[in-house]
Amino acid sequence: PETVNCSCCRNDPKAKELFRSEILKDCNHIPKKDGCYWICQRKKGLFAKILQQLTEERIKYKNAGLKIESQAIKALINSGYGVFGHPYFKYYDPRVAELVTAFGRRTLTKMVELSANFDFNVLYGDTDSLFVNDVKNQELATKFIDACRSELGISVGHEATFSSLILVGKKHYLGVCIGGSNNDVVIKGMEGIKSDRPKFIRGTFQQLVEDFKNDLNPIPKLKQVFKQLDQEQIPSELLAISLPLRKNPDEYENDCIQKRLGLKLGLHKGDTLVYYKSDLKKNLVIQLK
């Protein structure tokens, strides 16, 4: 925050060139007296210095295969940005929060522009990643990474190459990796892998993944299971949702389903809430024996 719209770089064009008008169009906290943003070119902010240290530590843990430690530092890094947009944070400064996301938009936009020089087809970009195809060879991929580093000043790494990909939407995809062991599949955000989904959903999704991994058309089996569902041939226990109660129902602060149904069913901490979802507009509670 101490580097945003500093007095020393007010008239420095380089301080303002990072943020073009189209990048700032979604910003709501630009000071009216300034009419734009700029970043100090003479000093580095304390938050940025701490963030760099944490990032370097995370890379060390990641390279050493220490996944839990790496994820813990990632959580600190992400929350470090988020708190600046929280009004109850001691150092609340919405300018910092929106400038971080503005710079992220700028970076991804620049990466997309650079990819056109290599005839890549951009499929998807989100937060800190870019999915492209039509990459003719590894040499082109390396040149693109080098261009991102030299022209944008950012560190870009090749995460994975997929032989096939199902891209459902934002942060929801599954892909079969090239070069992995046993056709490794990367699954992100897909509903079928979540632990609180009914066994029917998880089983159907797992079958889809197996077919996709083995280059089989998953559609016929999907049609078959949904036909069974329509004809009420799926055992009811496979459609039940199970949620373990991590506290007594009355201890949940929000009006969540664990609280509402847990109280009605007389459940306690450690019990498992078993319920079904339907298209009814209100909860229908049935005491299961």
PDB file of C-alpha atoms in Angstrom:
ATOM      1  CA  PRO A   1       0.000   0.000   0.000  1.00  0.00           C
ATOM      2  CA  GLU A   2       2.847   2.445   0.632  1.00  0.00           C
ATOM      3  CA  THR A   3       3.815   2.283  -3.068  1.00  0.00           C
ATOM      4  CA  VAL A   4       0.354   3.044  -4.521  1.00  0.00           C
ATOM      5  CA  ASN A   5       0.051   6.582  -5.971  1.00  0.00           C
ATOM      6  CA  CYS A   6       3.203   7.729  -4.217  1.00  0.00           C
ATOM      7  CA  SER A   7       4.168  11.399  -4.350  1.00  0.00           C
ATOM      8  CA  CYS A   8       7.626  10.749  -5.812  1.00  0.00           C
ATOM      9  CA  CYS A   9       6.460   9.055  -9.026  1.00  0.00           C
ATOM     10  CA  ARG A  10       3.333  11.081  -9.784  1.00  0.00           C
ATOM     11  CA  ASN A  11       4.830  12.382 -13.052  1.00  0.00           C
ATOM     12  CA  ASP A  12       6.789   9.266 -14.015  1.00  0.00           C
ATOM     13  CA  PRO A  13       5.234   7.673 -17.158  1.00  0.00           C
ATOM     14  CA  LYS A  14       6.882   4.340 -16.346  1.00  0.00           C
ATOM     15  CA  ALA A  15       4.994   4.191 -13.037  1.00  0.00           C
ATOM     16  CA  LYS A  16       1.673   4.401 -14.905  1.00  0.00           C
ATOM     17  CA  GLU A  17       2.389   2.284 -17.979  1.00  0.00           C
ATOM     18  CA  LEU A  18       1.553  -0.992 -16.205  1.00  0.00           C
ATOM     19  CA  PHE A  19      -2.103  -0.068 -16.027  1.00  0.00           C
ATOM     20  CA  ARG A  20      -3.798   0.819 -19.278  1.00  0.00           C
ATOM     21  CA  SER A  21      -7.331   2.176 -19.215  1.00  0.00           C
ATOM     22  CA  GLU A  22      -8.894  -1.107 -20.380  1.00  0.00           C
ATOM     23  CA  ILE A  23      -7.206  -2.954 -17.514  1.00  0.00           C
ATOM     24  CA  LEU A  24      -8.525  -0.457 -14.969  1.00  0.00           C
ATOM     25  CA  LYS A  25     -12.108  -0.380 -16.273  1.00  0.00           C
ATOM     26  CA  ASP A  26     -13.326  -2.703 -13.483  1.00  0.00           C
ATOM     27  CA  CYS A  27     -11.583  -0.811 -10.684  1.00  0.00           C
ATOM     28  CA  ASN A  28     -13.866   1.088  -8.310  1.00  0.00           C
ATOM     29  CA  HIS A  29     -11.425   2.673  -5.860  1.00  0.00           C
ATOM     30  CA  ILE A  30      -9.206   4.819  -8.085  1.00  0.00           C
ATOM     31  CA  PRO A  31      -8.722   8.118  -6.184  1.00  0.00           C
ATOM     32  CA  LYS A  32     -10.872  10.787  -7.821  1.00  0.00           C
ATOM     33  CA  LYS A  33      -8.205  13.465  -7.345  1.00  0.00           C
ATOM     34  CA  ASP A  34      -5.673  11.372  -9.287  1.00  0.00           C
ATOM     35  CA  GLY A  35      -7.956   9.744 -11.860  1.00  0.00           C
ATOM     36  CA  CYS A  36      -5.559   6.845 -12.335  1.00  0.00           C
ATOM     37  CA  TYR A  37      -3.145   4.505 -10.572  1.00  0.00           C
ATOM     38  CA  TRP A  38       0.619   4.368 -10.560  1.00  0.00           C
ATOM     39  CA  ILE A  39       3.171   2.306  -8.650  1.00  0.00           C
ATOM     40  CA  CYS A  40       6.349   3.605  -7.032  1.00  0.00           C
ATOM     41  CA  GLN A  41       9.482   2.918  -9.079  1.00  0.00           C
ATOM     42  CA  ARG A  42      11.960   3.899  -6.358  1.00  0.00           C
ATOM     43  CA  LYS A  43      11.144   1.463  -3.590  1.00  0.00           C
ATOM     44  CA  LYS A  44       9.608  -1.958  -3.104  1.00  0.00           C
ATOM     45  CA  GLY A  45       6.745  -2.328  -0.653  1.00  0.00           C
ATOM     46  CA  LEU A  46       7.122  -4.340   2.550  1.00  0.00           C
ATOM     47  CA  PHE A  47       4.209  -6.616   1.625  1.00  0.00           C
ATOM     48  CA  ALA A  48       5.803  -7.368  -1.761  1.00  0.00           C
ATOM     49  CA  LYS A  49       9.111  -8.230  -0.066  1.00  0.00           C
ATOM     50  CA  ILE A  50       7.402 -10.645   2.350  1.00  0.00           C
ATOM     51  CA  LEU A  51       5.410 -12.150  -0.513  1.00  0.00           C
ATOM     52  CA  GLN A  52       8.585 -12.759  -2.500  1.00  0.00           C
ATOM     53  CA  GLN A  53      10.191 -14.523   0.457  1.00  0.00           C
ATOM     54  CA  LEU A  54       7.130 -16.739   0.934  1.00  0.00           C
ATOM     55  CA  THR A  55       7.015 -17.539  -2.789  1.00  0.00           C
ATOM     56  CA  GLU A  56      10.687 -18.577  -2.793  1.00  0.00           C
ATOM     57  CA  GLU A  57      10.068 -20.790   0.250  1.00  0.00           C
ATOM     58  CA  ARG A  58       7.052 -22.379  -1.426  1.00  0.00           C
ATOM     59  CA  ILE A  59       9.078 -23.173  -4.553  1.00  0.00           C
ATOM     60  CA  LYS A  60      11.698 -24.898  -2.375  1.00  0.00           C
ATOM     61  CA  TYR A  61       9.059 -27.038  -0.674  1.00  0.00           C
ATOM     62  CA  LYS A  62       7.367 -27.809  -3.995  1.00  0.00           C
ATOM     63  CA  ASN A  63      10.627 -28.880  -5.631  1.00  0.00           C
ATOM     64  CA  ALA A  64      11.380 -31.060  -2.605  1.00  0.00           C
ATOM     65  CA  GLY A  65       8.036 -32.837  -2.963  1.00  0.00           C
ATOM     66  CA  LEU A  66       6.712 -31.438   0.345  1.00  0.00           C
ATOM     67  CA  LYS A  67       3.113 -30.894  -0.785  1.00  0.00           C
ATOM     68  CA  ILE A  68       1.545 -30.050   2.598  1.00  0.00           C
ATOM     69  CA  GLU A  69       4.175 -27.413   3.410  1.00  0.00           C
ATOM     70  CA  SER A  70       3.865 -25.969  -0.090  1.00  0.00           C
ATOM     71  CA  GLN A  71       0.071 -25.724   0.196  1.00  0.00           C
ATOM     72  CA  ALA A  72       0.328 -24.100   3.641  1.00  0.00           C
ATOM     73  CA  ILE A  73       2.520 -21.308   2.282  1.00  0.00           C
ATOM     74  CA  LYS A  74       0.214 -20.953  -0.741  1.00  0.00           C
ATOM     75  CA  ALA A  75      -2.689 -20.342   1.663  1.00  0.00           C
ATOM     76  CA  LEU A  76      -0.677 -17.593   3.390  1.00  0.00           C
ATOM     77  CA  ILE A  77       0.181 -15.975   0.048  1.00  0.00           C
ATOM     78  CA  ASN A  78      -3.429 -16.008  -1.156  1.00  0.00           C
ATOM     79  CA  SER A  79      -4.872 -14.717   2.116  1.00  0.00           C
ATOM     80  CA  GLY A  80      -2.210 -12.017   2.165  1.00  0.00           C
ATOM     81  CA  TYR A  81      -3.804 -10.538  -0.924  1.00  0.00           C
ATOM     82  CA  GLY A  82      -7.399 -11.116   0.184  1.00  0.00           C
ATOM     83  CA  VAL A  83      -7.218  -9.364   3.537  1.00  0.00           C
ATOM     84  CA  PHE A  84      -6.526  -5.997   1.899  1.00  0.00           C
ATOM     85  CA  GLY A  85     -10.071  -6.139   0.552  1.00  0.00           C
ATOM     86  CA  HIS A  86     -11.583  -6.994   3.936  1.00  0.00           C
ATOM     87  CA  PRO A  87     -12.924  -3.906   5.781  1.00  0.00           C
ATOM     88  CA  TYR A  88     -12.118  -5.364   9.227  1.00  0.00           C
ATOM     89  CA  PHE A  89      -8.430  -5.921   8.374  1.00  0.00           C
ATOM     90  CA  LYS A  90      -6.183  -3.519  10.292  1.00  0.00           C
ATOM     91  CA  TYR A  91      -4.433  -2.421   7.093  1.00  0.00           C
ATOM     92  CA  TYR A  92      -7.536  -2.492   4.877  1.00  0.00           C
ATOM     93  CA  ASP A  93      -6.790  -0.897   1.518  1.00  0.00           C
ATOM     94  CA  PRO A  94      -9.132  -1.811  -1.361  1.00  0.00           C
ATOM     95  CA  ARG A  95      -6.732  -0.153  -3.810  1.00  0.00           C
ATOM     96  CA  VAL A  96      -4.217  -2.923  -3.166  1.00  0.00           C
ATOM     97  CA  ALA A  97      -6.834  -5.662  -3.588  1.00  0.00           C
ATOM     98  CA  GLU A  98      -8.105  -4.380  -6.918  1.00  0.00           C
ATOM     99  CA  LEU A  99      -4.640  -3.546  -8.238  1.00  0.00           C
ATOM    100  CA  VAL A 100      -3.534  -7.139  -7.630  1.00  0.00           C
ATOM    101  CA  THR A 101      -6.445  -8.443  -9.708  1.00  0.00           C
ATOM    102  CA  ALA A 102      -5.963  -5.690 -12.301  1.00  0.00           C
ATOM    103  CA  PHE A 103      -2.321  -6.689 -12.712  1.00  0.00           C
ATOM    104  CA  GLY A 104      -3.419 -10.323 -12.995  1.00  0.00           C
ATOM    105  CA  ARG A 105      -5.821  -9.391 -15.808  1.00  0.00           C
ATOM    106  CA  ARG A 106      -3.087  -7.416 -17.508  1.00  0.00           C
ATOM    107  CA  THR A 107      -0.630 -10.298 -17.273  1.00  0.00           C
ATOM    108  CA  LEU A 108      -3.040 -12.890 -18.685  1.00  0.00           C
ATOM    109  CA  THR A 109      -4.089 -10.483 -21.450  1.00  0.00           C
ATOM    110  CA  LYS A 110      -0.440  -9.932 -22.388  1.00  0.00           C
ATOM    111  CA  MET A 111       0.207 -13.689 -22.352  1.00  0.00           C
ATOM    112  CA  VAL A 112      -2.720 -14.220 -24.727  1.00  0.00           C
ATOM    113  CA  GLU A 113      -1.336 -11.532 -27.033  1.00  0.00           C
ATOM    114  CA  LEU A 114       2.108 -13.152 -26.953  1.00  0.00           C
ATOM    115  CA  SER A 115       0.682 -16.606 -27.689  1.00  0.00           C
ATOM    116  CA  ALA A 116      -0.667 -15.319 -31.013  1.00  0.00           C
ATOM    117  CA  ASN A 117       2.934 -14.851 -32.167  1.00  0.00           C
ATOM    118  CA  PHE A 118       3.381 -18.612 -31.848  1.00  0.00           C
ATOM    119  CA  ASP A 119       0.013 -19.508 -33.448  1.00  0.00           C
ATOM    120  CA  PHE A 120      -1.250 -21.037 -30.194  1.00  0.00           C
ATOM    121  CA  ASN A 121      -4.995 -21.419 -29.720  1.00  0.00           C
ATOM    122  CA  VAL A 122      -5.973 -20.174 -26.245  1.00  0.00           C
ATOM    123  CA  LEU A 123      -8.696 -22.354 -24.731  1.00  0.00           C
ATOM    124  CA  TYR A 124      -8.940 -20.954 -21.239  1.00  0.00           C
ATOM    125  CA  GLY A 125      -7.203 -18.686 -18.766  1.00  0.00           C
ATOM    126  CA  ASP A 126      -7.854 -18.270 -15.078  1.00  0.00           C
ATOM    127  CA  THR A 127      -6.060 -16.440 -12.248  1.00  0.00           C
ATOM    128  CA  ASP A 128      -2.503 -17.599 -12.973  1.00  0.00           C
ATOM    129  CA  SER A 129      -2.770 -20.157 -15.759  1.00  0.00           C
ATOM    130  CA  LEU A 130      -3.290 -20.429 -19.485  1.00  0.00           C
ATOM    131  CA  PHE A 131      -4.529 -23.480 -21.408  1.00  0.00           C
ATOM    132  CA  VAL A 132      -3.469 -23.577 -25.068  1.00  0.00           C
ATOM    133  CA  ASN A 133      -3.409 -26.093 -27.889  1.00  0.00           C
ATOM    134  CA  ASP A 134      -1.940 -26.216 -31.398  1.00  0.00           C
ATOM    135  CA  VAL A 135       1.533 -26.244 -29.835  1.00  0.00           C
ATOM    136  CA  LYS A 136       3.570 -27.794 -32.623  1.00  0.00           C
ATOM    137  CA  ASN A 137       6.621 -28.787 -30.578  1.00  0.00           C
ATOM    138  CA  GLN A 138       8.452 -28.340 -27.285  1.00  0.00           C
ATOM    139  CA  GLU A 139      10.767 -25.740 -28.795  1.00  0.00           C
ATOM    140  CA  LEU A 140       7.848 -23.378 -29.420  1.00  0.00           C
ATOM    141  CA  ALA A 141       6.587 -23.894 -25.870  1.00  0.00           C
ATOM    142  CA  THR A 142      10.036 -23.021 -24.508  1.00  0.00           C
ATOM    143  CA  LYS A 143      10.238 -19.896 -26.678  1.00  0.00           C
ATOM    144  CA  PHE A 144       6.831 -18.775 -25.417  1.00  0.00           C
ATOM    145  CA  ILE A 145       7.929 -19.241 -21.799  1.00  0.00           C
ATOM    146  CA  ASP A 146      11.127 -17.264 -22.500  1.00  0.00           C
ATOM    147  CA  ALA A 147       9.089 -14.470 -24.125  1.00  0.00           C
ATOM    148  CA  CYS A 148       6.851 -14.233 -21.053  1.00  0.00           C
ATOM    149  CA  ARG A 149       9.922 -13.893 -18.875  1.00  0.00           C
ATOM    150  CA  SER A 150      11.750 -11.339 -21.039  1.00  0.00           C
ATOM    151  CA  GLU A 151       8.796  -9.200 -22.186  1.00  0.00           C
ATOM    152  CA  LEU A 152       6.493  -9.421 -19.157  1.00  0.00           C
ATOM    153  CA  GLY A 153       8.992 -10.035 -16.381  1.00  0.00           C
ATOM    154  CA  ILE A 154       7.049 -13.011 -15.015  1.00  0.00           C
ATOM    155  CA  SER A 155       8.037 -16.571 -14.219  1.00  0.00           C
ATOM    156  CA  VAL A 156       6.081 -19.090 -16.291  1.00  0.00           C
ATOM    157  CA  GLY A 157       6.410 -22.845 -16.027  1.00  0.00           C
ATOM    158  CA  HIS A 158       5.066 -25.742 -18.053  1.00  0.00           C
ATOM    159  CA  GLU A 159       2.626 -27.531 -15.742  1.00  0.00           C
ATOM    160  CA  ALA A 160       1.268 -30.379 -17.862  1.00  0.00           C
ATOM    161  CA  THR A 161       0.494 -31.555 -21.371  1.00  0.00           C
ATOM    162  CA  PHE A 162      -2.851 -33.266 -21.911  1.00  0.00           C
ATOM    163  CA  SER A 163      -3.562 -35.739 -24.665  1.00  0.00           C
ATOM    164  CA  SER A 164      -7.261 -35.009 -24.158  1.00  0.00           C
ATOM    165  CA  LEU A 165      -9.193 -32.569 -22.019  1.00  0.00           C
ATOM    166  CA  ILE A 166     -12.761 -32.025 -20.837  1.00  0.00           C
ATOM    167  CA  LEU A 167     -13.083 -28.333 -20.028  1.00  0.00           C
ATOM    168  CA  VAL A 168     -16.449 -27.740 -18.362  1.00  0.00           C
ATOM    169  CA  GLY A 169     -15.983 -24.211 -17.067  1.00  0.00           C
ATOM    170  CA  LYS A 170     -14.034 -22.033 -14.679  1.00  0.00           C
ATOM    171  CA  LYS A 171     -11.769 -24.244 -12.532  1.00  0.00           C
ATOM    172  CA  HIS A 172     -13.720 -27.341 -13.672  1.00  0.00           C
ATOM    173  CA  TYR A 173     -11.847 -29.720 -15.948  1.00  0.00           C
ATOM    174  CA  LEU A 174     -10.247 -33.132 -16.262  1.00  0.00           C
ATOM    175  CA  GLY A 175      -7.370 -34.037 -18.525  1.00  0.00           C
ATOM    176  CA  VAL A 176      -5.268 -37.083 -19.379  1.00  0.00           C
ATOM    177  CA  CYS A 177      -1.584 -36.257 -18.977  1.00  0.00           C
ATOM    178  CA  ILE A 178       1.051 -37.163 -21.526  1.00  0.00           C
ATOM    179  CA  GLY A 179       4.157 -38.612 -19.952  1.00  0.00           C
ATOM    180  CA  GLY A 180       2.488 -39.577 -16.672  1.00  0.00           C
ATOM    181  CA  SER A 181       2.377 -43.062 -15.236  1.00  0.00           C
ATOM    182  CA  ASN A 182      -0.654 -45.172 -16.122  1.00  0.00           C
ATOM    183  CA  ASN A 183      -2.323 -42.317 -18.015  1.00  0.00           C
ATOM    184  CA  ASP A 184      -2.491 -39.947 -15.030  1.00  0.00           C
ATOM    185  CA  VAL A 185      -5.694 -37.903 -14.928  1.00  0.00           C
ATOM    186  CA  VAL A 186      -5.804 -34.385 -13.473  1.00  0.00           C
ATOM    187  CA  ILE A 187      -9.231 -33.578 -12.025  1.00  0.00           C
ATOM    188  CA  LYS A 188     -10.046 -30.052 -10.849  1.00  0.00           C
ATOM    189  CA  GLY A 189     -13.308 -28.836  -9.349  1.00  0.00           C
ATOM    190  CA  MET A 190     -15.527 -31.545 -10.814  1.00  0.00           C
ATOM    191  CA  GLU A 191     -18.599 -32.262  -8.706  1.00  0.00           C
ATOM    192  CA  GLY A 192     -18.284 -36.039  -9.028  1.00  0.00           C
ATOM    193  CA  ILE A 193     -15.153 -36.244  -6.866  1.00  0.00           C
ATOM    194  CA  LYS A 194     -16.546 -34.391  -3.852  1.00  0.00           C
ATOM    195  CA  SER A 195     -16.903 -36.561  -0.772  1.00  0.00           C
ATOM    196  CA  ASP A 196     -20.419 -35.364   0.114  1.00  0.00           C
ATOM    197  CA  ARG A 197     -21.896 -36.445  -3.229  1.00  0.00           C
ATOM    198  CA  PRO A 198     -24.126 -39.571  -3.354  1.00  0.00           C
ATOM    199  CA  LYS A 199     -22.442 -42.866  -4.216  1.00  0.00           C
ATOM    200  CA  PHE A 200     -24.414 -42.940  -7.466  1.00  0.00           C
ATOM    201  CA  ILE A 201     -22.882 -39.606  -8.587  1.00  0.00           C
ATOM    202  CA  ARG A 202     -19.360 -40.541  -7.551  1.00  0.00           C
ATOM    203  CA  GLY A 203     -19.590 -43.986  -9.134  1.00  0.00           C
ATOM    204  CA  THR A 204     -20.968 -42.619 -12.402  1.00  0.00           C
ATOM    205  CA  PHE A 205     -18.275 -39.950 -12.526  1.00  0.00           C
ATOM    206  CA  GLN A 206     -15.522 -42.496 -11.808  1.00  0.00           C
ATOM    207  CA  GLN A 207     -16.753 -44.628 -14.699  1.00  0.00           C
ATOM    208  CA  LEU A 208     -16.640 -41.565 -16.948  1.00  0.00           C
ATOM    209  CA  VAL A 209     -13.039 -40.900 -15.884  1.00  0.00           C
ATOM    210  CA  GLU A 210     -12.016 -44.521 -16.561  1.00  0.00           C
ATOM    211  CA  ASP A 211     -13.609 -44.470 -20.016  1.00  0.00           C
ATOM    212  CA  PHE A 212     -12.048 -41.108 -20.820  1.00  0.00           C
ATOM    213  CA  LYS A 213      -8.629 -42.267 -19.620  1.00  0.00           C
ATOM    214  CA  ASN A 214      -8.830 -45.411 -21.762  1.00  0.00           C
ATOM    215  CA  ASP A 215      -9.971 -43.449 -24.833  1.00  0.00           C
ATOM    216  CA  LEU A 216     -13.469 -44.934 -24.752  1.00  0.00           C
ATOM    217  CA  ASN A 217     -16.645 -43.013 -25.507  1.00  0.00           C
ATOM    218  CA  PRO A 218     -18.315 -42.422 -22.088  1.00  0.00           C
ATOM    219  CA  ILE A 219     -21.681 -41.351 -23.537  1.00  0.00           C
ATOM    220  CA  PRO A 220     -23.347 -44.813 -23.910  1.00  0.00           C
ATOM    221  CA  LYS A 221     -22.757 -45.722 -20.254  1.00  0.00           C
ATOM    222  CA  LEU A 222     -23.883 -42.270 -19.125  1.00  0.00           C
ATOM    223  CA  LYS A 223     -27.103 -42.637 -21.083  1.00  0.00           C
ATOM    224  CA  GLN A 224     -27.666 -46.060 -19.537  1.00  0.00           C
ATOM    225  CA  VAL A 225     -27.254 -44.933 -15.913  1.00  0.00           C
ATOM    226  CA  PHE A 226     -29.485 -41.901 -16.418  1.00  0.00           C
ATOM    227  CA  LYS A 227     -32.103 -44.121 -18.018  1.00  0.00           C
ATOM    228  CA  GLN A 228     -31.943 -46.295 -14.883  1.00  0.00           C
ATOM    229  CA  LEU A 229     -32.312 -43.150 -12.795  1.00  0.00           C
ATOM    230  CA  ASP A 230     -35.380 -41.999 -14.743  1.00  0.00           C
ATOM    231  CA  GLN A 231     -36.942 -45.449 -14.373  1.00  0.00           C
ATOM    232  CA  GLU A 232     -36.245 -45.438 -10.594  1.00  0.00           C
ATOM    233  CA  GLN A 233     -33.970 -48.457 -10.827  1.00  0.00           C
ATOM    234  CA  ILE A 234     -31.212 -46.946  -8.676  1.00  0.00           C
ATOM    235  CA  PRO A 235     -31.311 -48.151  -5.034  1.00  0.00           C
ATOM    236  CA  SER A 236     -32.237 -45.274  -2.737  1.00  0.00           C
ATOM    237  CA  GLU A 237     -29.175 -45.734  -0.532  1.00  0.00           C
ATOM    238  CA  LEU A 238     -26.965 -44.860  -3.531  1.00  0.00           C
ATOM    239  CA  LEU A 239     -28.750 -41.496  -3.823  1.00  0.00           C
ATOM    240  CA  ALA A 240     -28.349 -40.532  -0.159  1.00  0.00           C
ATOM    241  CA  ILE A 241     -26.008 -37.744   0.899  1.00  0.00           C
ATOM    242  CA  SER A 242     -23.958 -38.297   4.048  1.00  0.00           C
ATOM    243  CA  LEU A 243     -22.455 -35.502   6.128  1.00  0.00           C
ATOM    244  CA  PRO A 244     -20.502 -36.149   9.339  1.00  0.00           C
ATOM    245  CA  LEU A 245     -21.294 -33.591  12.058  1.00  0.00           C
ATOM    246  CA  ARG A 246     -18.081 -32.011  13.311  1.00  0.00           C
ATOM    247  CA  LYS A 247     -19.951 -30.245  16.115  1.00  0.00           C
ATOM    248  CA  ASN A 248     -23.366 -30.334  17.766  1.00  0.00           C
ATOM    249  CA  PRO A 249     -26.082 -28.955  15.442  1.00  0.00           C
ATOM    250  CA  ASP A 250     -26.810 -25.913  17.644  1.00  0.00           C
ATOM    251  CA  GLU A 251     -23.107 -24.951  17.553  1.00  0.00           C
ATOM    252  CA  TYR A 252     -23.132 -24.224  13.812  1.00  0.00           C
ATOM    253  CA  GLU A 253     -23.202 -20.441  13.359  1.00  0.00           C
ATOM    254  CA  ASN A 254     -24.807 -20.389   9.920  1.00  0.00           C
ATOM    255  CA  ASP A 255     -28.263 -21.698   9.156  1.00  0.00           C
ATOM    256  CA  CYS A 256     -26.748 -24.664   7.331  1.00  0.00           C
ATOM    257  CA  ILE A 257     -28.298 -28.035   6.631  1.00  0.00           C
ATOM    258  CA  GLN A 258     -26.236 -29.651   9.403  1.00  0.00           C
ATOM    259  CA  LYS A 259     -27.875 -27.280  11.873  1.00  0.00           C
ATOM    260  CA  ARG A 260     -31.438 -27.390  10.539  1.00  0.00           C
ATOM    261  CA  LEU A 261     -31.763 -31.127   9.936  1.00  0.00           C
ATOM    262  CA  GLY A 262     -29.421 -32.075  12.772  1.00  0.00           C
ATOM    263  CA  LEU A 263     -31.703 -30.348  15.289  1.00  0.00           C
ATOM    264  CA  LYS A 264     -34.840 -31.887  13.807  1.00  0.00           C
ATOM    265  CA  LEU A 265     -33.348 -35.379  13.902  1.00  0.00           C
ATOM    266  CA  GLY A 266     -31.806 -34.997  17.359  1.00  0.00           C
ATOM    267  CA  LEU A 267     -28.256 -35.648  16.142  1.00  0.00           C
ATOM    268  CA  HIS A 268     -25.042 -34.871  17.997  1.00  0.00           C
ATOM    269  CA  LYS A 269     -21.403 -34.237  17.247  1.00  0.00           C
ATOM    270  CA  GLY A 270     -19.857 -37.310  15.587  1.00  0.00           C
ATOM    271  CA  ASP A 271     -23.166 -38.532  14.123  1.00  0.00           C
ATOM    272  CA  THR A 272     -23.669 -38.756  10.373  1.00  0.00           C
ATOM    273  CA  LEU A 273     -26.504 -36.811   8.800  1.00  0.00           C
ATOM    274  CA  VAL A 274     -28.060 -38.806   5.957  1.00  0.00           C
ATOM    275  CA  TYR A 275     -30.475 -36.940   3.697  1.00  0.00           C
ATOM    276  CA  TYR A 276     -31.754 -36.687   0.129  1.00  0.00           C
ATOM    277  CA  LYS A 277     -32.118 -33.760  -2.237  1.00  0.00           C
ATOM    278  CA  SER A 278     -35.250 -33.272  -4.302  1.00  0.00           C
ATOM    279  CA  ASP A 279     -36.987 -30.542  -6.275  1.00  0.00           C
ATOM    280  CA  LEU A 280     -39.367 -29.797  -3.402  1.00  0.00           C
ATOM    281  CA  LYS A 281     -39.425 -26.177  -2.278  1.00  0.00           C
ATOM    282  CA  LYS A 282     -39.198 -27.116   1.394  1.00  0.00           C
ATOM    283  CA  ASN A 283     -37.335 -29.700   3.446  1.00  0.00           C
ATOM    284  CA  LEU A 284     -39.142 -32.992   3.925  1.00  0.00           C
ATOM    285  CA  VAL A 285     -37.669 -34.746   6.958  1.00  0.00           C
ATOM    286  CA  ILE A 286     -38.094 -38.503   7.217  1.00  0.00           C
ATOM    287  CA  GLN A 287     -36.686 -40.305  10.213  1.00  0.00           C
ATOM    288  CA  LEU A 288     -34.773 -43.281   8.825  1.00  0.00           C
ATOM    289  CA  LYS A 289     -34.805 -46.455  10.874  1.00  0.00           C
TER     290      LYS A 289
END
